[in-house]
CSV table of C-alpha atoms in Angstrom, one decimal:
chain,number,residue,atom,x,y,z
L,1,UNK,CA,81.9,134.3,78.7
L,2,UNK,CA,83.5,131.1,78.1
L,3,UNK,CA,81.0,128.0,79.2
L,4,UNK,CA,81.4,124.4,79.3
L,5,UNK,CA,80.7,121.0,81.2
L,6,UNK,CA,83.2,118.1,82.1
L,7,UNK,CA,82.8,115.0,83.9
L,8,UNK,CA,84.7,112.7,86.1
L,9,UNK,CA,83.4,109.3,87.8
L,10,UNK,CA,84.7,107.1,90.4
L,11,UNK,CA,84.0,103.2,91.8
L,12,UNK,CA,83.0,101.9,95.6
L,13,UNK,CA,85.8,99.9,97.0
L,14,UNK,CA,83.3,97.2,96.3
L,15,UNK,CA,83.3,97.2,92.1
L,16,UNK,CA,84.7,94.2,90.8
L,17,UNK,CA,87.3,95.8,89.1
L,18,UNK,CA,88.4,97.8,92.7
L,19,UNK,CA,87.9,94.3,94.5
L,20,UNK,CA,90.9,93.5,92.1
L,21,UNK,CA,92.3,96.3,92.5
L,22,UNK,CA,92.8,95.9,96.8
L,23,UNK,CA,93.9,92.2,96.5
L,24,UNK,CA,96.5,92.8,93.6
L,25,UNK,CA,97.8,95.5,95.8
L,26,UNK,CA,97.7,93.1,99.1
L,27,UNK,CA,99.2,90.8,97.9
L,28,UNK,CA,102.6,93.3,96.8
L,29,UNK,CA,102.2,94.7,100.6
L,30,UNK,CA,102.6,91.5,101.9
L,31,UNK,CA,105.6,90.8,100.0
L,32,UNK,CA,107.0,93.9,100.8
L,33,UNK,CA,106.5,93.8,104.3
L,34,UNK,CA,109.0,90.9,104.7
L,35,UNK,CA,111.1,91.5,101.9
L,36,UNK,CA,111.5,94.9,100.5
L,37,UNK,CA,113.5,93.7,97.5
L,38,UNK,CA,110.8,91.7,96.3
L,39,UNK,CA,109.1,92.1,92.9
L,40,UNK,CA,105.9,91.6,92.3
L,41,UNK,CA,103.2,91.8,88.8
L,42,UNK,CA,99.9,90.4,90.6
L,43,UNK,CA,97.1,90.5,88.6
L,44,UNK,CA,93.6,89.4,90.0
L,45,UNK,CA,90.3,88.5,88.0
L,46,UNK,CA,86.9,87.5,89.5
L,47,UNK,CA,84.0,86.7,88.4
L,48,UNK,CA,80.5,85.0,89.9
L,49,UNK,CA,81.9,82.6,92.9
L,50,UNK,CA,85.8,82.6,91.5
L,51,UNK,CA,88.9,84.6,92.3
L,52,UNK,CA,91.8,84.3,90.3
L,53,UNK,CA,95.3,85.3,91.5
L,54,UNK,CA,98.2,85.7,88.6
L,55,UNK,CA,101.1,87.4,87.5
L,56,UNK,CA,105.0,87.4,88.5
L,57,UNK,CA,106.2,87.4,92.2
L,58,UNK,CA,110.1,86.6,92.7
L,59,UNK,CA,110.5,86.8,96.5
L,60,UNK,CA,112.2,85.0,99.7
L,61,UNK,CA,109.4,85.4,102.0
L,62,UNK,CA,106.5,83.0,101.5
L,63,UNK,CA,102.7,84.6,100.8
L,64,UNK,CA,99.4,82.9,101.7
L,65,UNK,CA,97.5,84.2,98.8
L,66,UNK,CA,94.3,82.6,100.0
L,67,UNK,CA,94.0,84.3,103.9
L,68,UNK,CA,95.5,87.7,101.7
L,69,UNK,CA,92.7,87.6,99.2
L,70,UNK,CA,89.7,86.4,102.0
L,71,UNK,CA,90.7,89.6,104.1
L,72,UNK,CA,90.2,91.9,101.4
L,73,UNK,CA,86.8,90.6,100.8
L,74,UNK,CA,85.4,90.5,104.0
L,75,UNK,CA,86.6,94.1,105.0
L,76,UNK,CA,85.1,95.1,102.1
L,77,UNK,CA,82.0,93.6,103.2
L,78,UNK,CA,81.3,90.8,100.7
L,79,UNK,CA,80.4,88.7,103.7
L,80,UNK,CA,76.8,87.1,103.1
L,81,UNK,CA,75.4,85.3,99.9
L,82,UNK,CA,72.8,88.0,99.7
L,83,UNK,CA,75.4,90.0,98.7
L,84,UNK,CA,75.9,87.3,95.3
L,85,UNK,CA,79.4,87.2,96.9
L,86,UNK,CA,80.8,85.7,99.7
L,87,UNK,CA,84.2,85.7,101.7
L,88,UNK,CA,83.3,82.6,103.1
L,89,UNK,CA,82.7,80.1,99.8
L,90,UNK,CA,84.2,82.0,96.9
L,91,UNK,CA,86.7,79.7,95.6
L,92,UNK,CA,90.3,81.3,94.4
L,93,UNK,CA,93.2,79.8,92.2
L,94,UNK,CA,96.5,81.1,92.9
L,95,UNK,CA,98.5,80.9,89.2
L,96,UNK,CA,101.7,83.5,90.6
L,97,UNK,CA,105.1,82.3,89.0
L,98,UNK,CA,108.6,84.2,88.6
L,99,UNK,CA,109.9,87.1,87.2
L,100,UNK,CA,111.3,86.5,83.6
L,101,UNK,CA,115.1,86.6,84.0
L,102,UNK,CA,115.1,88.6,81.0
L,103,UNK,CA,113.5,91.2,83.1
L,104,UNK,CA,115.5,91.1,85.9
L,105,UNK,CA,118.9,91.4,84.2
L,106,UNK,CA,117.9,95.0,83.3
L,107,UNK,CA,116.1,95.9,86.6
L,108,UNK,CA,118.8,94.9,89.5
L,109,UNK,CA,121.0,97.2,87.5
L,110,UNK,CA,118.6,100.3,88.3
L,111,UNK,CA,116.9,100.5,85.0
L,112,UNK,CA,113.6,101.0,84.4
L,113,UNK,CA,111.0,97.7,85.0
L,114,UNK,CA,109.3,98.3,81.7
L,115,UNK,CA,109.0,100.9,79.0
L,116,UNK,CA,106.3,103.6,78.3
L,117,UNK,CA,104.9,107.2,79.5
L,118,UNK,CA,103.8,108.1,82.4
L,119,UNK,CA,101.9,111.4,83.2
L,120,UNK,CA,101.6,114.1,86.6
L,121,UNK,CA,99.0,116.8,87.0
L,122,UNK,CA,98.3,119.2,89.5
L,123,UNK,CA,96.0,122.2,89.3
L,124,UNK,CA,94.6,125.0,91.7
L,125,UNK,CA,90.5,124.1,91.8
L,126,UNK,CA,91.0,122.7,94.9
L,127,UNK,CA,93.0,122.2,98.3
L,128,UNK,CA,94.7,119.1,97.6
L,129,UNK,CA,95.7,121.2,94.0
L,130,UNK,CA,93.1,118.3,92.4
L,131,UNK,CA,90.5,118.4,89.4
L,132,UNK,CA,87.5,119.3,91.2
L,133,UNK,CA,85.3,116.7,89.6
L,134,UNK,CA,87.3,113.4,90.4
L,135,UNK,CA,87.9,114.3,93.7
L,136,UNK,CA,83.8,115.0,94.3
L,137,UNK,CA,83.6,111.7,92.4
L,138,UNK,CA,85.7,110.3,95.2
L,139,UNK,CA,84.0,111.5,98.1
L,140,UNK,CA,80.6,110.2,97.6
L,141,UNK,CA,81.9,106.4,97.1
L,142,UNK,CA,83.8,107.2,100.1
L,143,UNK,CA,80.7,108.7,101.8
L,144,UNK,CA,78.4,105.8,100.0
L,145,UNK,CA,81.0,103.3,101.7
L,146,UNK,CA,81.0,105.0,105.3
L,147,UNK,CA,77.2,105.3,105.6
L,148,UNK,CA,76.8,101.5,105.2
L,149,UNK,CA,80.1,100.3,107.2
L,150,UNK,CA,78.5,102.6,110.3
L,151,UNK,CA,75.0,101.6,109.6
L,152,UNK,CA,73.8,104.4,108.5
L,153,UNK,CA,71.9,103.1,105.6
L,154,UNK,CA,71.5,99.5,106.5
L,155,UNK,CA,70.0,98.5,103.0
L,156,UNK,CA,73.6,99.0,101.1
L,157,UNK,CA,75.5,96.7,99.6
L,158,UNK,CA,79.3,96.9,98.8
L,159,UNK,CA,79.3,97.8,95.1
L,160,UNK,CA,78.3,101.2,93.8
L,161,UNK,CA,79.5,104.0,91.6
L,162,UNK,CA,79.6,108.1,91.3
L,163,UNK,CA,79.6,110.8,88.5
L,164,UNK,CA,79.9,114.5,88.8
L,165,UNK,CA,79.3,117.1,86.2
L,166,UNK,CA,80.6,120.8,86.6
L,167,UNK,CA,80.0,123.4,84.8
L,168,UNK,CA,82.8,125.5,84.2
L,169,UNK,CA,82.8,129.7,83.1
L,170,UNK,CA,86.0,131.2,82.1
L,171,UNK,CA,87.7,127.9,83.2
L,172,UNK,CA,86.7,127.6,86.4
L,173,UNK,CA,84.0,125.7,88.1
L,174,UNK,CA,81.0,127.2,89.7
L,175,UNK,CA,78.3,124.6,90.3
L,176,UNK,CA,77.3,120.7,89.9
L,177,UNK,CA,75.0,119.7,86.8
L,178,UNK,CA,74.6,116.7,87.5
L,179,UNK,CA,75.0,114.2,89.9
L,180,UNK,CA,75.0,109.7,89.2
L,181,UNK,CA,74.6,107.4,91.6
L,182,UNK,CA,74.7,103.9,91.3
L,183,UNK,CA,74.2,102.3,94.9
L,184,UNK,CA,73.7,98.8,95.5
L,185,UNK,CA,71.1,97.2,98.0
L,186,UNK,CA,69.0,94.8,99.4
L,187,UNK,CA,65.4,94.4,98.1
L,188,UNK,CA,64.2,95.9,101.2
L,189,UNK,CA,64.0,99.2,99.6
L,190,UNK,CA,61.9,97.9,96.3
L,191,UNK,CA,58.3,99.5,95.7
L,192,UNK,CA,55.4,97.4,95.4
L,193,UNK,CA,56.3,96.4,91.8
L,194,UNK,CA,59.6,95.3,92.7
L,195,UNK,CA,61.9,96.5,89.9
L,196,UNK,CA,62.4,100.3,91.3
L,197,UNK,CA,63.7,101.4,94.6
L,198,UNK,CA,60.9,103.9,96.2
L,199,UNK,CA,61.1,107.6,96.0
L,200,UNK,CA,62.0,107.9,100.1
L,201,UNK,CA,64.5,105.8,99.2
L,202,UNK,CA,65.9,107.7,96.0
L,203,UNK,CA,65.6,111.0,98.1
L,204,UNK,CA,67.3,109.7,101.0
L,205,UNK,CA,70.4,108.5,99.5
L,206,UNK,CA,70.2,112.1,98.0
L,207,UNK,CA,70.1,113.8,101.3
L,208,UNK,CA,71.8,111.2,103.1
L,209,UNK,CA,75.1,110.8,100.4
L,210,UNK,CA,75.1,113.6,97.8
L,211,UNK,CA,74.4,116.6,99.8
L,212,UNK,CA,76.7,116.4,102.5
L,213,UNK,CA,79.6,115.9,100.0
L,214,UNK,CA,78.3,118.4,97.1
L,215,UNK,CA,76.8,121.3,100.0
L,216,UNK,CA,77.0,125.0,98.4
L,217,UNK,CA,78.1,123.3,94.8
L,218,UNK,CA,74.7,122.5,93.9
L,219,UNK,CA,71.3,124.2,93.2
L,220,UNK,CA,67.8,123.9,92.7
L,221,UNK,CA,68.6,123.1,88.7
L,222,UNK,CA,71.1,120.3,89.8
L,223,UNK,CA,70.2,116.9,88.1
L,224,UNK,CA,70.3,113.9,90.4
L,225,UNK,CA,70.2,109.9,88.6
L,226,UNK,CA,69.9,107.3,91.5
L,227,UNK,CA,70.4,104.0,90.3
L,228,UNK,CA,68.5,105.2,87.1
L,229,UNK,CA,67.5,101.5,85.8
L,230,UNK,CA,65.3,101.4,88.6
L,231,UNK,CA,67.6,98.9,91.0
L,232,UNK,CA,70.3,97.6,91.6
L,233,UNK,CA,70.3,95.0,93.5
L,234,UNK,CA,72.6,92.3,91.8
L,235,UNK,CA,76.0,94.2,91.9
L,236,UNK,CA,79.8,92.7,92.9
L,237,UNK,CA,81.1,89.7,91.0
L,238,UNK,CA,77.6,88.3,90.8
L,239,UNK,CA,76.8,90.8,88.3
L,240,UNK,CA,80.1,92.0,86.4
L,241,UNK,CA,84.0,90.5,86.1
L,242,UNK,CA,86.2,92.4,87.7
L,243,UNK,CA,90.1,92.6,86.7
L,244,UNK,CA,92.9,94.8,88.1
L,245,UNK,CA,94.0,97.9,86.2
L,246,UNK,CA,91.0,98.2,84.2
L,247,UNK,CA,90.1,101.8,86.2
L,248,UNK,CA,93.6,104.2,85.7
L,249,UNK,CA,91.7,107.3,84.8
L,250,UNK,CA,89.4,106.9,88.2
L,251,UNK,CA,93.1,106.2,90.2
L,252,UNK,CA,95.0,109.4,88.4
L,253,UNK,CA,92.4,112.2,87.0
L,254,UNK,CA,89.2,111.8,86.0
L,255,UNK,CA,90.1,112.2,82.4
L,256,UNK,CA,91.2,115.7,83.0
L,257,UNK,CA,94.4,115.1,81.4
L,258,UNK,CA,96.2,112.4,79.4
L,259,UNK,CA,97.1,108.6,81.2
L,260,UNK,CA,100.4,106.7,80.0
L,261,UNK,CA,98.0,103.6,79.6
L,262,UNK,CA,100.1,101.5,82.4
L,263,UNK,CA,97.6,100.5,85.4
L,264,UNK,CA,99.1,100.8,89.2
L,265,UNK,CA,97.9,98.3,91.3
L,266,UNK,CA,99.7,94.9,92.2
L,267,UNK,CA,102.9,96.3,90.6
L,268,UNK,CA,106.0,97.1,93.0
L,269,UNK,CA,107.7,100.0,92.6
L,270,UNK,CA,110.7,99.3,90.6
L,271,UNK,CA,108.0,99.4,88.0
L,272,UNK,CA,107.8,102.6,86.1
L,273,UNK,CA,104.3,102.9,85.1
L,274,UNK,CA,103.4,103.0,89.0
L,275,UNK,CA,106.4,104.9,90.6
L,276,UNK,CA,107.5,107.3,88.0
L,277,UNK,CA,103.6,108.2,87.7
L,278,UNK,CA,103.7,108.9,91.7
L,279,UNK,CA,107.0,111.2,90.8
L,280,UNK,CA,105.1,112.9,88.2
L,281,UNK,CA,102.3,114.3,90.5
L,282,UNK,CA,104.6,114.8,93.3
L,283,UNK,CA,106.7,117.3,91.2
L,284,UNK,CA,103.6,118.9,89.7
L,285,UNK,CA,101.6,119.0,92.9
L,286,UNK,CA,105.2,121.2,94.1
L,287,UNK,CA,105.3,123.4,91.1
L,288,UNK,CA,101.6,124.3,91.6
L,289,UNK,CA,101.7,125.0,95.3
L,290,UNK,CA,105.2,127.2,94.6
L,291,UNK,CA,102.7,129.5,92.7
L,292,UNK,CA,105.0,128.7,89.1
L,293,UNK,CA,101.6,127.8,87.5
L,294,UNK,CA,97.9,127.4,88.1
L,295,UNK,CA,98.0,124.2,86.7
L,296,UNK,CA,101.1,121.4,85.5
L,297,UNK,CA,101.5,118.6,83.2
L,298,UNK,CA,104.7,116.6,83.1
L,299,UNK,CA,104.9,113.4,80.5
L,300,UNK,CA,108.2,111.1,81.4
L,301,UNK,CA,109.2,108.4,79.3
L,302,UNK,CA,111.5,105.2,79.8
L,303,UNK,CA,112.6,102.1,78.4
L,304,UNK,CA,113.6,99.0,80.0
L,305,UNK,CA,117.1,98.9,81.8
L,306,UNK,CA,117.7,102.6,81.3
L,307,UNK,CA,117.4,104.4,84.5
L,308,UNK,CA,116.9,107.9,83.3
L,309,UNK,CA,114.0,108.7,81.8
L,310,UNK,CA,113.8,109.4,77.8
L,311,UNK,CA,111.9,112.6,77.5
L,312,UNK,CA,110.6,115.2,80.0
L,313,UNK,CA,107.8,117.3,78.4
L,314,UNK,CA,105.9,120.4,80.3
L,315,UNK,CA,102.7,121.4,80.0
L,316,UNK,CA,101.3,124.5,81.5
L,317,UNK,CA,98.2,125.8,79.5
L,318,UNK,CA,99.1,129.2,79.5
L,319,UNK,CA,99.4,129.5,83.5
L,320,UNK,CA,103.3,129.2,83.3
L,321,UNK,CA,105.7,131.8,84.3
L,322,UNK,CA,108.5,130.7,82.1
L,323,UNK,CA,110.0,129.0,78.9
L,324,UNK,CA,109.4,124.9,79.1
L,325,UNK,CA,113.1,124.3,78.9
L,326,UNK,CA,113.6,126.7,81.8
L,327,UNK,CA,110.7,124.4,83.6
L,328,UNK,CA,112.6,120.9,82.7
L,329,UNK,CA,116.3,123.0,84.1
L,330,UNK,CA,114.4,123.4,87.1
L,331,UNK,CA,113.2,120.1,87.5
L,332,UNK,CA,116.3,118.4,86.5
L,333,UNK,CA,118.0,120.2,89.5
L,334,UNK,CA,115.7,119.1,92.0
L,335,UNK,CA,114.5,115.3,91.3
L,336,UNK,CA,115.7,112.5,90.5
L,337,UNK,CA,114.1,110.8,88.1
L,338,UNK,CA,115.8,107.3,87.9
L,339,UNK,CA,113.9,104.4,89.2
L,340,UNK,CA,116.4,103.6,92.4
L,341,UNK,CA,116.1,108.1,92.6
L,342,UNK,CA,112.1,108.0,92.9
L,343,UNK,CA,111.8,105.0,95.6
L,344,UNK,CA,114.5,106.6,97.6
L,345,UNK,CA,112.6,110.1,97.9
L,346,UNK,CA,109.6,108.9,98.0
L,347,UNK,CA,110.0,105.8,100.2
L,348,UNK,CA,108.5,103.4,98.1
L,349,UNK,CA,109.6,100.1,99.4
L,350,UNK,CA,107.0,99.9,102.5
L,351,UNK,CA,103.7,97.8,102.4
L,352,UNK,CA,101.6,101.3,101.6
L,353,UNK,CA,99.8,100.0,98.6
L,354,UNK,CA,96.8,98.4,99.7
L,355,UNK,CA,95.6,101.8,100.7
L,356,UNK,CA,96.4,103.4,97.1
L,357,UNK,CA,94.0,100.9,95.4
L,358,UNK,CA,90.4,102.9,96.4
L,359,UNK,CA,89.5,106.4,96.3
L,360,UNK,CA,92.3,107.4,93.8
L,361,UNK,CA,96.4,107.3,94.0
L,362,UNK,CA,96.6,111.0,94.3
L,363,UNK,CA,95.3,114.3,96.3
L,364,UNK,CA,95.5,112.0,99.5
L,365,UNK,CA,96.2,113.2,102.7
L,366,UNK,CA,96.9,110.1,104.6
L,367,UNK,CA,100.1,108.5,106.1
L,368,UNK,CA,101.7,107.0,103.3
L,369,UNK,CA,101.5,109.2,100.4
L,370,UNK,CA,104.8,110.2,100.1
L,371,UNK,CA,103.8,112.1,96.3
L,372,UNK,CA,101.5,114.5,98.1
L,373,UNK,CA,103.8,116.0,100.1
L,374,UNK,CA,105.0,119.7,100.0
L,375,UNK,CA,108.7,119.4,100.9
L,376,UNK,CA,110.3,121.3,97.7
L,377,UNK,CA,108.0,124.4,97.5
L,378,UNK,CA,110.3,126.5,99.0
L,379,UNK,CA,113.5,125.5,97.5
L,380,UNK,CA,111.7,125.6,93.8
L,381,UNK,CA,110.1,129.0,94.7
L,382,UNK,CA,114.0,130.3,95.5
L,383,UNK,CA,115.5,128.6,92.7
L,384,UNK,CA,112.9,129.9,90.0
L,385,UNK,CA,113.8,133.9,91.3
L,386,UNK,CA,116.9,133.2,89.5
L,387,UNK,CA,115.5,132.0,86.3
């Protein structure tokens, strides 16, 4: 009996790197909701007390980057100094200038924004056709996130992080090894020496975040590491530099298969890297719910100005019902794979973004995920009969 272990780990919507992440991605909504032929490459960077706003916006409509970035913070609860960052006093530089010219000869044509891969995956482990581990990962910063925005657990702070181990027999997983979490708080829950968080605490965050998100997953022989350097009280900006696009394998996989390298967030969708990675999952999420494989892989490729894509390459690992170049037929036939092709089905030009940036891009179920939906199962299912 085949037996092995694999991890995935996900962020709070407080990390420095998601804080990035949201604004980057606010900042292309609010462009986008006045002019849906804008183009924007925001980049965002903070560190202890500064915010830092960059990249290339080209736009008719006129964005307070300030009030944008301010909002983000504060509903994502950076909103007292005891937090080592504050809404209020941070200060923030906007340094957003043009598009390159060069760029945009190549683009308002149809082509591609930029060249490079892009990868889709979709597997059977679980409802949303996800890898079980990053979307575990997901829930419990989702779950660390709602218990302190209801009150729940009073003592938490914004930042925080998750890591879930299966363990896997005969390629499916059966139970959680181990579980990491990294929550931040206030000092109220210290011991008596002050540099670890007491063990009411420990098992309440446990009972509180871990359990009602893991339930018949674990067992008595489940490991559980709560903030394991003792505390964690410094967290946010205070504590680390955050910069947008520095976490693509928490937003796509978990590491369960292969990234392009190009991050998502702040980028509108004329970009590639972001768009034709959303196309990718949304024809592998139909292939896999058509019942043509138990799990899909699709690699596109572009260069700049071209608007059809380079290479298409399949991947089924043995769970496919028919020859790759059968697969791409298939495909070809049913999606269009040009830029202008993948924001028309997909209905990219809308201020949807902001929501995208936390909790991953994909296996989401709310308004706005255009990828996740299930419209082409039945004509793929009819189509491959014939093949």
């Amino acid at each position: 009996m085949e037996r092995y272990f694999f991890t995935s780990e996900s962020v709070s919507e407080g990390h420095p790197d998601k804080l990035c992440d949201q604004i980057s991605d606010a900042v292309l909504d609010e462009v986008l909701n006045n002019d849906p032929k804008g183009r924007v490459a925001c980049e965002t960077y903070v560190t202890m007390g500064l915010l830092i706003v960059g990249g290339e916006v080209t736009t008719h409509t006129y964005v307070d980057v300030h009030n944008v970035a301010r909002k983000v913070i504060e509903e994502i609860g950076y909103t007292h100094p005891k937090y080592g960052f504050d809404f209020h006093t941070c200060a923030i530089l906007n340094a957003i200038h043009c598009q390159s010219a060069d760029i945009a000869q190549g683009v308002d044509t149809g082509g591609a924004g930029d060249q490079g891969i892009m990868f889709g995956y979709a597997c059977n482990e679980t409802e949303e056709l996800m890898p079980l581990a990053i979307s575990l990962a997901h829930k419990l910063v989702k779950r660390m996130s709602d218990v302190r925005k209801k009150g729940i657990l009073k003592y938490l702070g914004p930042d925080g992080k998750s890591q879930v181990t299966l363990e896997y027999k005969n390629g499916k997983p059966f139970r959680v090894d181990s579980v990491v979490l990294a929550c931040q708080h206030t000092e109220d829950i210290l011991d008596k020496s002050g540099e670890r968080i007491t063990s009411k605490a420990r098992n309440e965050l446990i009972e509180v975040i871990a359990r009602p998100v893991l339930k018949n997953l674990i067992d008595k022989n489940t490991k559980y590491y709560v903030n394991q350097t003792g505390k964690f009280v410094v967290g946010g900006p205070q504590s680390d530099t955050g910069m947008t696009g520095r976490k693509i394998i928490v937003d796509t996989y978990g590491g369960a298969v292969p990234h392009g390298g190009g991050a998502f967030s702040g980028k509108d969708p004329t970009k590639v890297d972001r768009s034709a990675a959303y196309m990718a999952r949304y024809v592998a999420k139909n292939i896999v719910a058509a019942g043509l494989a138990e799990r899909f892989q699709i690699q596109l490729s572009y260069v700049i100005g071209k608007a059809e894509p380079l290479s298409i390459k399949i991947e089924t690992y043995g769970t496919g019902k028919f020859s790759e170049a059968a697969y791409t037929k298939l495909l070809r036939d049913n999606f269009d794979f040009t830029p202008r092709g993948i924001i028309k089905a997909l209905n990219l030009l809308r201020p949807i973004y902001r929501n995208t940036a936390t909790y991953g891009h994909f296996g989401r179920t709310e308004p706005g995920f255009t990828w996740e939906v299930l419209d082409k199962v039945d004509t793929l299912k009819k189509q491959a009969a014939r093949l």
